[in-house]
Short mmCIF file of C-alpha atoms and ligand atoms in Angstrom, two decimals:
data_model
loop_
_atom_site.label_atom_id
_atom_site.label_comp_id
_atom_site.label_asym_id
_atom_site.label_seq_id
_atom_site.Cartn_x
_atom_site.Cartn_y
_atom_site.Cartn_z
CA MET D 32 -19.91 -4.58 -5.62
CA LYS D 33 -21.28 -5.87 -2.35
CA LEU D 34 -19.04 -6.59 0.59
CA TYR D 35 -19.18 -8.85 3.63
CA SER D 36 -17.05 -8.85 6.78
CA THR D 37 -14.36 -11.45 7.32
CA ASN D 38 -16.03 -11.85 10.72
CA ASN D 39 -19.55 -12.14 9.30
CA PRO D 40 -20.10 -13.73 5.89
CA ASP D 41 -23.80 -12.80 6.02
CA LEU D 42 -23.19 -9.05 6.25
CA ARG D 43 -23.88 -7.05 3.07
CA VAL D 44 -22.83 -3.44 2.57
CA ASP D 45 -22.41 -1.45 -0.62
CA PHE D 46 -19.08 -0.09 -1.82
CA GLN D 47 -19.76 3.47 -0.72
CA SER D 48 -20.47 2.43 2.88
CA ALA D 49 -17.38 0.23 2.97
CA VAL D 50 -15.26 3.14 1.74
CA PHE D 51 -16.53 5.60 4.35
CA ASN D 52 -16.64 3.11 7.25
CA SER D 53 -13.26 1.55 6.41
CA MET D 54 -13.92 -1.29 8.85
CA PRO D 55 -17.07 -3.19 9.82
CA LEU D 56 -18.26 -2.73 13.41
CA ASP D 57 -17.39 -6.36 14.14
CA LYS D 58 -13.72 -5.43 13.46
CA GLY D 59 -13.37 -7.80 10.54
CA LEU D 60 -12.32 -6.48 7.12
CA TYR D 61 -14.55 -5.88 4.12
CA MET D 62 -14.21 -8.35 1.26
CA PRO D 63 -16.09 -8.48 -2.06
CA THR D 64 -18.86 -11.11 -2.13
CA PHE D 65 -17.95 -11.90 -5.72
CA ILE D 66 -14.53 -11.79 -7.37
CA PRO D 67 -14.91 -11.46 -11.14
CA VAL D 68 -12.48 -13.34 -13.39
CA LEU D 69 -11.31 -11.21 -16.30
CA ASP D 70 -11.83 -12.60 -19.78
CA GLU D 71 -9.21 -14.87 -21.24
CA GLU D 72 -8.76 -12.76 -24.36
CA PHE D 73 -7.77 -9.75 -22.24
CA LEU D 74 -5.48 -11.76 -19.96
CA GLN D 75 -3.67 -13.41 -22.87
CA HIS D 76 -3.10 -10.07 -24.58
CA LEU D 77 -2.32 -7.78 -21.68
CA ASP D 78 0.65 -6.51 -23.66
CA ARG D 79 -1.75 -4.60 -25.94
CA TYR D 80 -2.94 -2.32 -23.16
CA THR D 81 -1.64 0.73 -21.30
CA LEU D 82 -1.73 1.17 -17.52
CA PRO D 83 -4.86 3.39 -17.56
CA GLU D 84 -6.62 0.91 -19.89
CA ILE D 85 -5.72 -2.01 -17.66
CA ALA D 86 -6.73 -0.08 -14.55
CA TYR D 87 -10.11 0.73 -16.07
CA LYS D 88 -10.72 -2.86 -17.14
CA VAL D 89 -9.90 -4.23 -13.68
CA ALA D 90 -11.75 -1.50 -11.77
CA SER D 91 -14.88 -1.74 -13.89
CA ALA D 92 -15.05 -5.51 -13.40
CA LEU D 93 -15.29 -4.76 -9.67
CA LEU D 94 -17.12 -1.43 -9.56
CA GLN D 95 -19.36 -1.27 -12.64
CA ASP D 96 -22.52 -1.30 -10.49
CA ASP D 97 -21.21 1.44 -8.21
CA ILE D 98 -19.75 4.10 -10.50
CA PRO D 99 -20.79 4.88 -14.10
CA ALA D 100 -18.16 4.07 -16.72
CA ASP D 101 -17.22 7.64 -17.65
CA ASP D 102 -16.88 8.72 -14.04
CA LEU D 103 -14.74 5.70 -13.21
CA LYS D 104 -12.51 6.43 -16.19
CA ALA D 105 -12.06 10.02 -15.05
CA ILE D 106 -11.21 8.92 -11.50
CA ILE D 107 -8.58 6.51 -12.81
CA ASP D 108 -7.04 9.01 -15.21
CA GLU D 109 -6.67 11.51 -12.40
CA ALA D 110 -5.50 9.10 -9.70
CA ILE D 111 -3.16 6.85 -11.69
CA ASN D 112 -1.32 9.59 -13.53
CA PHE D 113 2.23 8.30 -13.10
CA ALA D 114 4.12 5.32 -14.47
CA ALA D 115 4.88 1.93 -12.92
CA PRO D 116 7.76 0.74 -15.09
CA VAL D 117 9.33 -2.70 -14.94
CA GLN D 118 13.11 -2.32 -15.30
CA PRO D 119 15.24 -5.30 -16.38
CA LEU D 120 18.31 -5.98 -14.23
CA ASP D 121 19.38 -9.19 -15.97
CA ASP D 122 17.79 -11.86 -18.19
CA ASN D 123 15.31 -13.03 -15.59
CA THR D 124 15.36 -10.41 -12.84
CA TYR D 125 13.17 -7.34 -13.02
CA VAL D 126 12.27 -4.53 -10.64
CA LEU D 127 8.77 -3.06 -10.68
CA GLU D 128 9.18 0.58 -9.68
CA LEU D 129 6.14 1.80 -7.77
CA PHE D 130 7.67 5.02 -6.48
CA HIS D 131 7.02 7.46 -9.32
CA GLY D 132 4.01 9.11 -7.68
CA PRO D 133 3.98 12.37 -5.70
CA SER D 134 5.03 10.91 -2.32
CA LEU D 135 7.62 8.56 -3.85
CA ALA D 136 6.12 5.39 -2.38
CA PHE D 137 3.69 2.79 -3.71
CA LYS D 138 1.08 4.02 -1.23
CA ASP D 139 0.29 6.77 -3.75
CA PHE D 140 -1.70 4.23 -5.78
CA GLY D 141 -4.03 3.48 -2.88
CA ALA D 142 -4.20 6.97 -1.42
CA ARG D 143 -4.84 8.80 -4.69
CA PHE D 144 -7.55 6.39 -5.77
CA MET D 145 -9.23 6.41 -2.34
CA SER D 146 -9.23 10.21 -2.12
CA ARG D 147 -10.90 10.57 -5.48
CA ILE D 148 -13.43 7.82 -4.75
CA MET D 149 -14.35 9.61 -1.52
CA GLY D 150 -14.49 12.96 -3.29
CA TYR D 151 -16.78 11.40 -5.90
CA PHE D 152 -19.23 10.04 -3.35
CA LEU D 153 -19.36 13.31 -1.41
CA LYS D 154 -22.29 15.25 -2.73
CA GLU D 155 -21.94 19.02 -2.74
CA ASP D 156 -24.52 19.59 -0.06
CA GLU D 157 -23.05 17.04 2.32
CA ALA D 158 -20.98 17.92 5.35
CA LEU D 159 -17.25 18.31 5.15
CA LEU D 160 -15.50 14.94 5.42
CA ASP D 161 -12.78 14.89 8.07
CA VAL D 162 -10.11 12.32 7.31
CA LEU D 163 -7.96 11.35 10.30
CA VAL D 164 -4.72 9.49 9.78
CA ALA D 165 -1.90 8.40 12.07
CA THR D 166 1.37 7.77 10.28
CA SER D 167 4.78 6.32 10.97
CA GLY D 168 6.08 7.96 7.80
CA ASP D 169 4.95 6.94 4.31
CA THR D 170 1.19 6.70 4.71
CA GLY D 171 0.79 10.30 5.84
CA GLY D 172 2.58 11.74 2.83
CA ALA D 173 0.64 9.64 0.36
CA VAL D 174 -2.68 10.49 2.02
CA ALA D 175 -1.85 14.21 2.30
CA LEU D 176 -0.82 14.51 -1.34
CA GLY D 177 -3.73 12.27 -2.39
CA PHE D 178 -6.35 14.50 -0.75
CA LEU D 179 -4.68 17.85 -1.40
CA GLY D 180 -7.30 20.07 -3.02
CA VAL D 181 -10.01 17.36 -3.12
CA PRO D 182 -13.26 19.32 -2.50
CA ASN D 183 -15.26 18.75 0.70
CA THR D 184 -12.41 16.94 2.43
CA ARG D 185 -10.07 17.96 5.22
CA VAL D 186 -7.18 15.79 6.37
CA THR D 187 -5.63 15.77 9.85
CA ILE D 188 -2.35 13.86 10.10
CA LEU D 189 -0.83 12.80 13.42
CA TYR D 190 2.84 11.87 13.37
CA PRO D 191 5.36 11.07 16.12
CA LYS D 192 7.81 13.90 16.80
CA GLY D 193 11.37 13.12 15.75
CA LYS D 194 10.51 9.69 14.37
CA VAL D 195 9.98 10.40 10.67
CA SER D 196 12.65 11.34 8.14
CA ASP D 197 13.11 14.99 7.10
CA ILE D 198 11.62 14.39 3.67
CA GLN D 199 8.68 12.52 5.15
CA GLU D 200 8.07 15.35 7.64
CA LEU D 201 8.04 18.01 4.93
CA GLN D 202 5.64 15.90 2.87
CA LEU D 203 3.27 15.95 5.84
CA CYS D 204 3.75 19.52 6.99
CA SER D 205 4.13 21.76 3.96
CA ASN D 206 0.86 21.33 2.11
CA GLY D 207 -1.53 23.94 3.48
CA GLN D 208 -5.00 24.05 1.88
CA ASN D 209 -7.11 21.19 3.29
CA ILE D 210 -4.21 19.34 4.96
CA ARG D 211 -3.15 19.84 8.61
CA ALA D 212 -0.40 18.10 10.55
CA ILE D 213 -0.10 17.52 14.29
CA GLU D 214 3.29 16.64 15.73
CA ILE D 215 2.66 14.38 18.70
CA ASP D 216 5.24 14.20 21.47
CA GLY D 217 4.99 10.41 21.57
CA THR D 218 5.18 7.28 19.45
CA PHE D 219 3.29 6.08 16.39
CA ASP D 220 1.18 3.91 18.69
CA ASP D 221 0.18 7.04 20.65
CA CYS D 222 -0.88 8.72 17.41
CA GLN D 223 -2.92 5.72 16.41
CA LEU D 224 -4.57 5.56 19.81
CA LEU D 225 -5.61 9.24 19.61
CA VAL D 226 -7.22 8.60 16.23
CA LYS D 227 -9.04 5.53 17.56
CA GLN D 228 -10.29 7.56 20.54
CA ALA D 229 -11.64 10.17 18.15
CA PHE D 230 -13.57 7.55 16.20
CA ALA D 231 -15.07 6.25 19.45
CA ASP D 232 -16.00 9.73 20.75
CA GLU D 233 -19.75 10.36 20.67
CA GLU D 234 -19.57 14.16 20.55
CA LEU D 235 -17.03 14.24 17.73
CA ASN D 236 -19.09 11.81 15.69
CA ARG D 237 -22.22 13.88 16.23
CA LYS D 238 -20.57 17.13 15.20
CA MET D 239 -18.24 15.95 12.45
CA ARG D 240 -18.20 13.42 9.65
CA LEU D 241 -15.08 11.41 10.44
CA THR D 242 -13.41 8.80 8.28
CA SER D 243 -10.13 6.98 8.26
CA ALA D 244 -7.57 6.67 5.50
CA ASN D 245 -5.77 3.64 6.82
CA SER D 246 -4.50 0.83 4.67
CA ILE D 247 -7.35 -1.56 5.36
CA ASN D 248 -9.79 0.59 3.38
CA ILE D 249 -11.04 -1.48 0.44
CA SER D 250 -10.60 1.50 -1.89
CA ARG D 251 -6.86 1.41 -1.23
CA LEU D 252 -6.64 -2.27 -2.08
CA ILE D 253 -8.36 -2.15 -5.47
CA PRO D 254 -5.90 0.20 -7.26
CA GLN D 255 -2.99 -1.90 -6.06
CA THR D 256 -4.19 -4.75 -8.29
CA PHE D 257 -3.67 -2.53 -11.36
CA TYR D 258 0.12 -2.54 -11.32
CA TYR D 259 0.37 -6.32 -11.09
CA PHE D 260 -1.55 -6.70 -14.35
CA ASN D 261 0.44 -3.86 -15.86
CA ALA D 262 3.72 -5.51 -14.82
CA VAL D 263 2.67 -8.75 -16.50
CA ALA D 264 1.85 -6.72 -19.62
CA GLN D 265 5.41 -5.37 -19.65
CA LEU D 266 6.90 -8.83 -19.12
CA TYR D 267 4.82 -10.23 -21.98
CA ARG D 268 6.39 -7.56 -24.17
CA ALA D 269 9.79 -8.84 -23.02
CA GLY D 270 8.76 -12.37 -24.03
CA LYS D 271 8.33 -13.64 -20.46
CA ARG D 272 5.31 -15.79 -19.68
CA LYS D 273 6.19 -17.51 -16.42
CA ILE D 274 6.34 -14.93 -13.67
CA VAL D 275 7.10 -14.82 -9.94
CA PHE D 276 6.43 -11.67 -7.87
CA SER D 277 8.36 -10.87 -4.70
CA VAL D 278 6.61 -8.35 -2.44
CA PRO D 279 8.19 -6.55 0.53
CA SER D 280 5.48 -6.90 3.17
CA GLY D 281 4.48 -5.22 6.42
CA ASN D 282 0.73 -4.87 6.77
CA PHE D 283 0.32 -7.26 3.81
CA GLY D 284 -1.95 -4.96 1.81
CA ASN D 285 0.32 -4.94 -1.22
CA ILE D 286 0.53 -8.71 -1.51
CA ALA D 287 -3.17 -9.06 -0.64
CA ALA D 288 -3.87 -6.95 -3.73
CA GLY D 289 -1.59 -9.25 -5.76
CA LEU D 290 -3.50 -12.28 -4.55
CA LEU D 291 -6.83 -10.61 -5.29
CA ALA D 292 -5.49 -9.94 -8.80
CA TYR D 293 -4.50 -13.62 -8.99
CA GLN D 294 -8.08 -14.62 -8.27
CA MET D 295 -9.20 -12.27 -11.02
CA GLY D 296 -6.96 -14.20 -13.41
CA LEU D 297 -3.53 -12.59 -13.09
CA PRO D 298 -1.27 -15.07 -14.88
CA VAL D 299 1.57 -15.66 -12.40
CA SER D 300 3.00 -18.85 -10.99
CA GLN D 301 4.20 -17.80 -7.52
CA PHE D 302 4.28 -15.02 -4.96
CA ILE D 303 7.02 -14.42 -2.44
CA ALA D 304 6.21 -12.52 0.77
CA ALA D 305 9.41 -10.92 2.05
CA THR D 306 9.54 -9.46 5.56
CA ASN D 307 12.06 -8.01 7.96
CA VAL D 308 12.39 -9.56 11.44
CA ASN D 309 8.75 -8.69 12.08
CA ASP D 310 7.99 -12.14 10.76
CA THR D 311 4.54 -13.12 12.01
CA VAL D 312 3.51 -14.42 8.59
CA PRO D 313 6.65 -16.44 7.76
CA ARG D 314 6.40 -18.04 11.21
CA PHE D 315 2.73 -18.84 10.61
CA LEU D 316 3.36 -20.41 7.21
CA GLU D 317 6.11 -22.56 8.73
CA SER D 318 4.42 -23.60 11.95
CA GLY D 319 0.68 -23.09 11.48
CA VAL D 320 0.62 -20.97 14.62
CA TYR D 321 -0.48 -17.37 14.11
CA GLU D 322 1.17 -15.43 16.90
CA THR D 323 1.41 -11.64 16.67
CA ARG D 324 4.21 -9.83 18.50
CA PRO D 325 4.95 -6.20 19.33
CA SER D 326 6.76 -4.67 16.38
CA VAL D 327 10.53 -4.29 16.35
CA GLN D 328 12.17 -1.23 14.78
CA THR D 329 14.23 -1.93 11.65
CA TYR D 330 15.77 -0.08 8.69
CA SER D 331 12.74 -1.07 6.59
CA ASN D 332 10.50 0.83 8.98
CA ALA D 333 7.37 0.81 6.81
CA MET D 334 7.34 -2.95 7.35
CA ASP D 335 7.68 -2.87 11.13
CA VAL D 336 4.35 -4.52 11.76
CA GLY D 337 3.88 -7.26 14.34
CA ALA D 338 0.17 -7.81 13.65
CA PRO D 339 -0.32 -7.43 9.87
CA SER D 340 -3.90 -6.25 9.46
CA ASN D 341 -4.46 -7.48 5.91
CA TRP D 342 -3.48 -11.07 6.65
CA VAL D 343 -7.10 -11.97 7.46
CA ARG D 344 -7.99 -10.89 3.94
CA ILE D 345 -5.47 -13.30 2.49
CA MET D 346 -6.72 -16.18 4.63
CA ASP D 347 -10.24 -15.25 3.58
CA LEU D 348 -9.27 -15.34 -0.11
CA PHE D 349 -8.08 -18.91 0.47
CA LYS D 350 -11.03 -19.95 2.68
CA GLY D 351 -8.76 -20.25 5.69
CA ASP D 352 -6.69 -23.04 4.10
CA ARG D 353 -3.04 -22.51 5.04
CA ASP D 354 -1.87 -25.28 2.70
CA LYS D 355 -3.51 -23.51 -0.24
CA VAL D 356 -1.76 -20.27 0.73
CA LYS D 357 1.57 -22.09 1.01
CA GLU D 358 1.21 -23.55 -2.50
CA LEU D 359 1.11 -20.05 -3.94
CA VAL D 360 3.02 -17.93 -1.40
CA SER D 361 6.56 -18.58 -0.17
CA SER D 362 7.95 -16.39 2.56
CA PHE D 363 11.33 -15.28 3.82
CA ARG D 364 12.57 -12.88 6.52
CA TYR D 365 15.72 -10.74 6.81
CA THR D 366 17.67 -8.90 9.50
CA ASP D 367 18.99 -5.36 9.16
CA GLU D 368 22.51 -6.71 8.51
CA GLU D 369 21.19 -8.84 5.66
CA THR D 370 19.21 -5.88 4.35
CA VAL D 371 22.33 -3.71 4.17
CA LYS D 372 24.22 -6.51 2.43
CA GLY D 373 21.33 -6.85 -0.01
CA ILE D 374 21.50 -3.14 -0.84
CA THR D 375 25.26 -3.44 -1.45
CA ASP D 376 24.89 -6.62 -3.52
CA ILE D 377 22.21 -5.11 -5.76
CA TYR D 378 24.40 -2.08 -6.28
CA SER D 379 27.51 -4.16 -7.12
CA ALA D 380 25.65 -6.53 -9.43
CA PHE D 381 23.37 -4.10 -11.28
CA ASN D 382 24.51 -0.59 -10.38
CA TYR D 383 20.97 -0.15 -9.01
CA ILE D 384 20.12 1.58 -5.74
CA ALA D 385 17.27 -0.05 -3.84
CA CYS D 386 15.56 1.24 -0.69
CA PRO D 387 15.75 -1.12 2.30
CA HIS D 388 12.21 -2.47 1.75
CA THR D 389 12.96 -3.16 -1.88
CA ALA D 390 16.26 -4.89 -1.04
CA ILE D 391 14.40 -7.36 1.18
CA ALA D 392 12.21 -8.41 -1.75
CA TRP D 393 15.32 -8.98 -3.86
CA LEU D 394 17.00 -11.03 -1.13
CA ALA D 395 13.95 -13.28 -1.00
CA ILE D 396 14.27 -13.98 -4.72
CA GLN D 397 17.84 -15.17 -4.17
CA ASP D 398 16.72 -17.57 -1.46
CA TYR D 399 13.74 -18.76 -3.45
CA ARG D 400 16.01 -19.57 -6.38
CA LYS D 401 18.26 -21.65 -4.14
CA GLN D 402 15.30 -23.50 -2.68
CA TYR D 403 13.52 -24.16 -6.01
CA PRO D 404 16.22 -24.35 -8.71
CA ASP D 405 13.82 -25.98 -11.20
CA VAL D 406 11.31 -23.12 -11.09
CA ALA D 407 14.15 -20.61 -11.01
CA GLY D 408 15.57 -21.73 -14.35
CA THR D 409 12.33 -21.14 -16.24
CA SER D 410 10.83 -18.10 -14.50
CA ALA D 411 11.14 -14.35 -14.68
CA PHE D 412 11.37 -12.84 -11.20
CA VAL D 413 9.95 -9.41 -10.43
CA PHE D 414 10.56 -7.65 -7.14
CA LEU D 415 8.43 -4.71 -6.16
CA SER D 416 10.24 -1.49 -5.34
CA THR D 417 7.92 0.22 -2.88
CA ALA D 418 9.79 3.48 -2.21
CA HIS D 419 12.37 5.78 -3.74
CA ALA D 420 15.81 5.37 -2.17
CA CYS D 421 16.07 9.12 -1.46
CA LYS D 422 13.48 8.75 1.32
CA PHE D 423 16.01 6.79 3.40
CA PRO D 424 19.27 8.74 3.02
CA ASP D 425 20.92 7.44 6.20
CA ILE D 426 21.07 3.85 5.00
CA PHE D 427 23.50 4.33 2.11
CA ASN D 428 27.26 4.75 2.04
CA ALA D 429 28.65 7.96 0.58
CA GLU D 430 29.28 6.49 -2.87
CA MET D 431 25.73 5.25 -3.24
CA ALA D 432 24.19 8.34 -1.64
CA ALA D 433 25.94 10.53 -4.19
CA LYS D 434 24.37 8.53 -7.04
CA ILE D 435 20.76 8.74 -5.93
CA ASP D 436 18.75 10.93 -8.29
CA ILE D 437 16.80 13.43 -6.28
CA PRO D 438 13.35 13.78 -7.89
CA GLU D 439 11.97 17.21 -8.59
CA GLN D 440 9.26 17.00 -5.91
CA VAL D 441 11.97 16.60 -3.25
CA GLU D 442 13.91 19.61 -4.48
CA VAL D 443 10.68 21.61 -4.26
CA LEU D 444 10.07 20.37 -0.71
CA LYS D 445 13.45 21.61 0.47
CA SER D 446 12.39 25.21 -0.06
CA LYS D 447 9.20 24.81 1.98
CA THR D 448 8.68 25.45 5.66
CA LYS D 449 7.24 23.04 8.16
CA GLN D 450 3.78 23.87 9.50
CA ALA D 451 2.58 21.63 12.29
CA THR D 452 0.71 21.98 15.56
CA ALA D 453 2.75 20.56 18.45
CA MET D 454 0.74 18.48 20.90
CA GLU D 455 1.24 16.21 23.91
CA VAL D 456 -0.37 12.76 23.95
CA ASP D 457 -3.61 14.22 25.26
CA PHE D 458 -7.00 13.29 23.84
CA SER D 459 -8.81 16.34 25.18
CA ALA D 460 -6.31 18.64 23.45
CA PHE D 461 -6.77 16.68 20.22
CA LYS D 462 -10.53 16.84 20.56
CA THR D 463 -10.48 20.58 21.17
CA PHE D 464 -8.28 21.00 18.12
CA LEU D 465 -10.74 19.06 15.96
CA LEU D 466 -13.78 20.95 17.26
CA THR D 467 -12.36 24.45 17.15
CA ALA D 468 -9.79 24.68 14.37
CA ASP D 469 -10.90 26.66 11.34
CA GLU D 470 -13.00 25.03 8.70
CA ALA D 471 -10.82 24.43 5.67
C1 PLP S 173 3.85 0.48 3.48
C2 PLP S 173 5.14 0.04 2.87
C3 PLP S 173 5.48 -1.33 2.74
C4 PLP S 173 4.60 -2.44 3.25
O1 PLP S 173 3.43 -2.60 2.47
P1 PLP S 173 2.21 -3.43 3.06
O2 PLP S 173 1.12 -3.25 2.08
O3 PLP S 173 1.90 -2.82 4.40
O4 PLP S 173 2.65 -4.86 3.21
C5 PLP S 173 6.65 -1.66 2.11
N1 PLP S 173 7.51 -0.71 1.68
C6 PLP S 173 7.23 0.60 1.80
C7 PLP S 173 8.22 1.58 1.31
C8 PLP S 173 6.03 1.03 2.39
O5 PLP S 173 5.78 2.35 2.53
#
């Protein structure tokens, strides 16, 4: 696979460079020069295949020139080693649960695949790869658990003190081995700025091999296409052939992967992009004016993004044609009050407990059905559940909270102790830490 930059269609880099650089120097995003369409026979009979088989088929269509078949198979089997079940709620409403991985959020798909791809490309004799990541909560846990024990890699996570949930903090701070956490006395933006300063620092780049694990990395996008095909496979088995996906969206990586899958032949009729009040994309689709805003804090905090970085990828997939995007993608936004009502309504109607992000995707289905009653009558609607409800304990009333199953990996976390280096927002302290801390 060759990639260009959304800011420079003439650029050509190979997959390995795009993975390690994350972002082109011109600050565009990498996109594949060629998007393969999967064969009709496979697409019509998705129901015959398992998740690992589907993942391999999709990945090899994209990466066959970059990674030999057996190696790619091994990477997939190791990275995608948990289920992504579609659960029926009623005759035409389904929830695609993407939270059965180690960090209990869909980001495990991207982070686990990326970590193994990087591990694969790192030759034994090459320098240690230092992965820097700033997190507001979910990304850090997925990246930490994704890279844990991956040879030749060392991960440094920066998180804002007091601004992540207890479970999230333990996921970041209890790993040991090749994972280190720094608790920054500041905001997420401060953490991100420190990481950016490190990437721009000449001395650090000379002495260390730095890379980023942020969500714009192309190797995080590819594995997110797998579960869309696998969801369609499960709906085929349920006799459903006309399918609408509703995706809770923040940085728009998840839905960008769905739209990439669509261009590879994913048989779906519509996408719904559901946001909280950080509604840059819904406003753009309505008005044609793309105006980013500073993010506003909400209950669905993983979607508190005022300038969604993957949106340029989506526009690129549709050659910049907003009308084309609007034909395929509807969008809706919700306040915190509506989110809480959504959580309660889902619980009353289906006895199902949804995290706040997930509830927003369900709300959008309700509004879509009202707006397009004709489509609604003949379609199966699938909303993506991006995180396990137990990660957001403060949102639920006592009755619901008591019913949330606590997964085993959370019980294990509770017995662990937090290990983090406390730090002010101070680049020279961060730099000294990076240059002097023990080699993993
Ligand atoms: C990251 C995240 C999202 C948003 O996904 P994007 O790909 O950034 O649009 C939604 N829900 C949860 C739980 C997340 O962690």
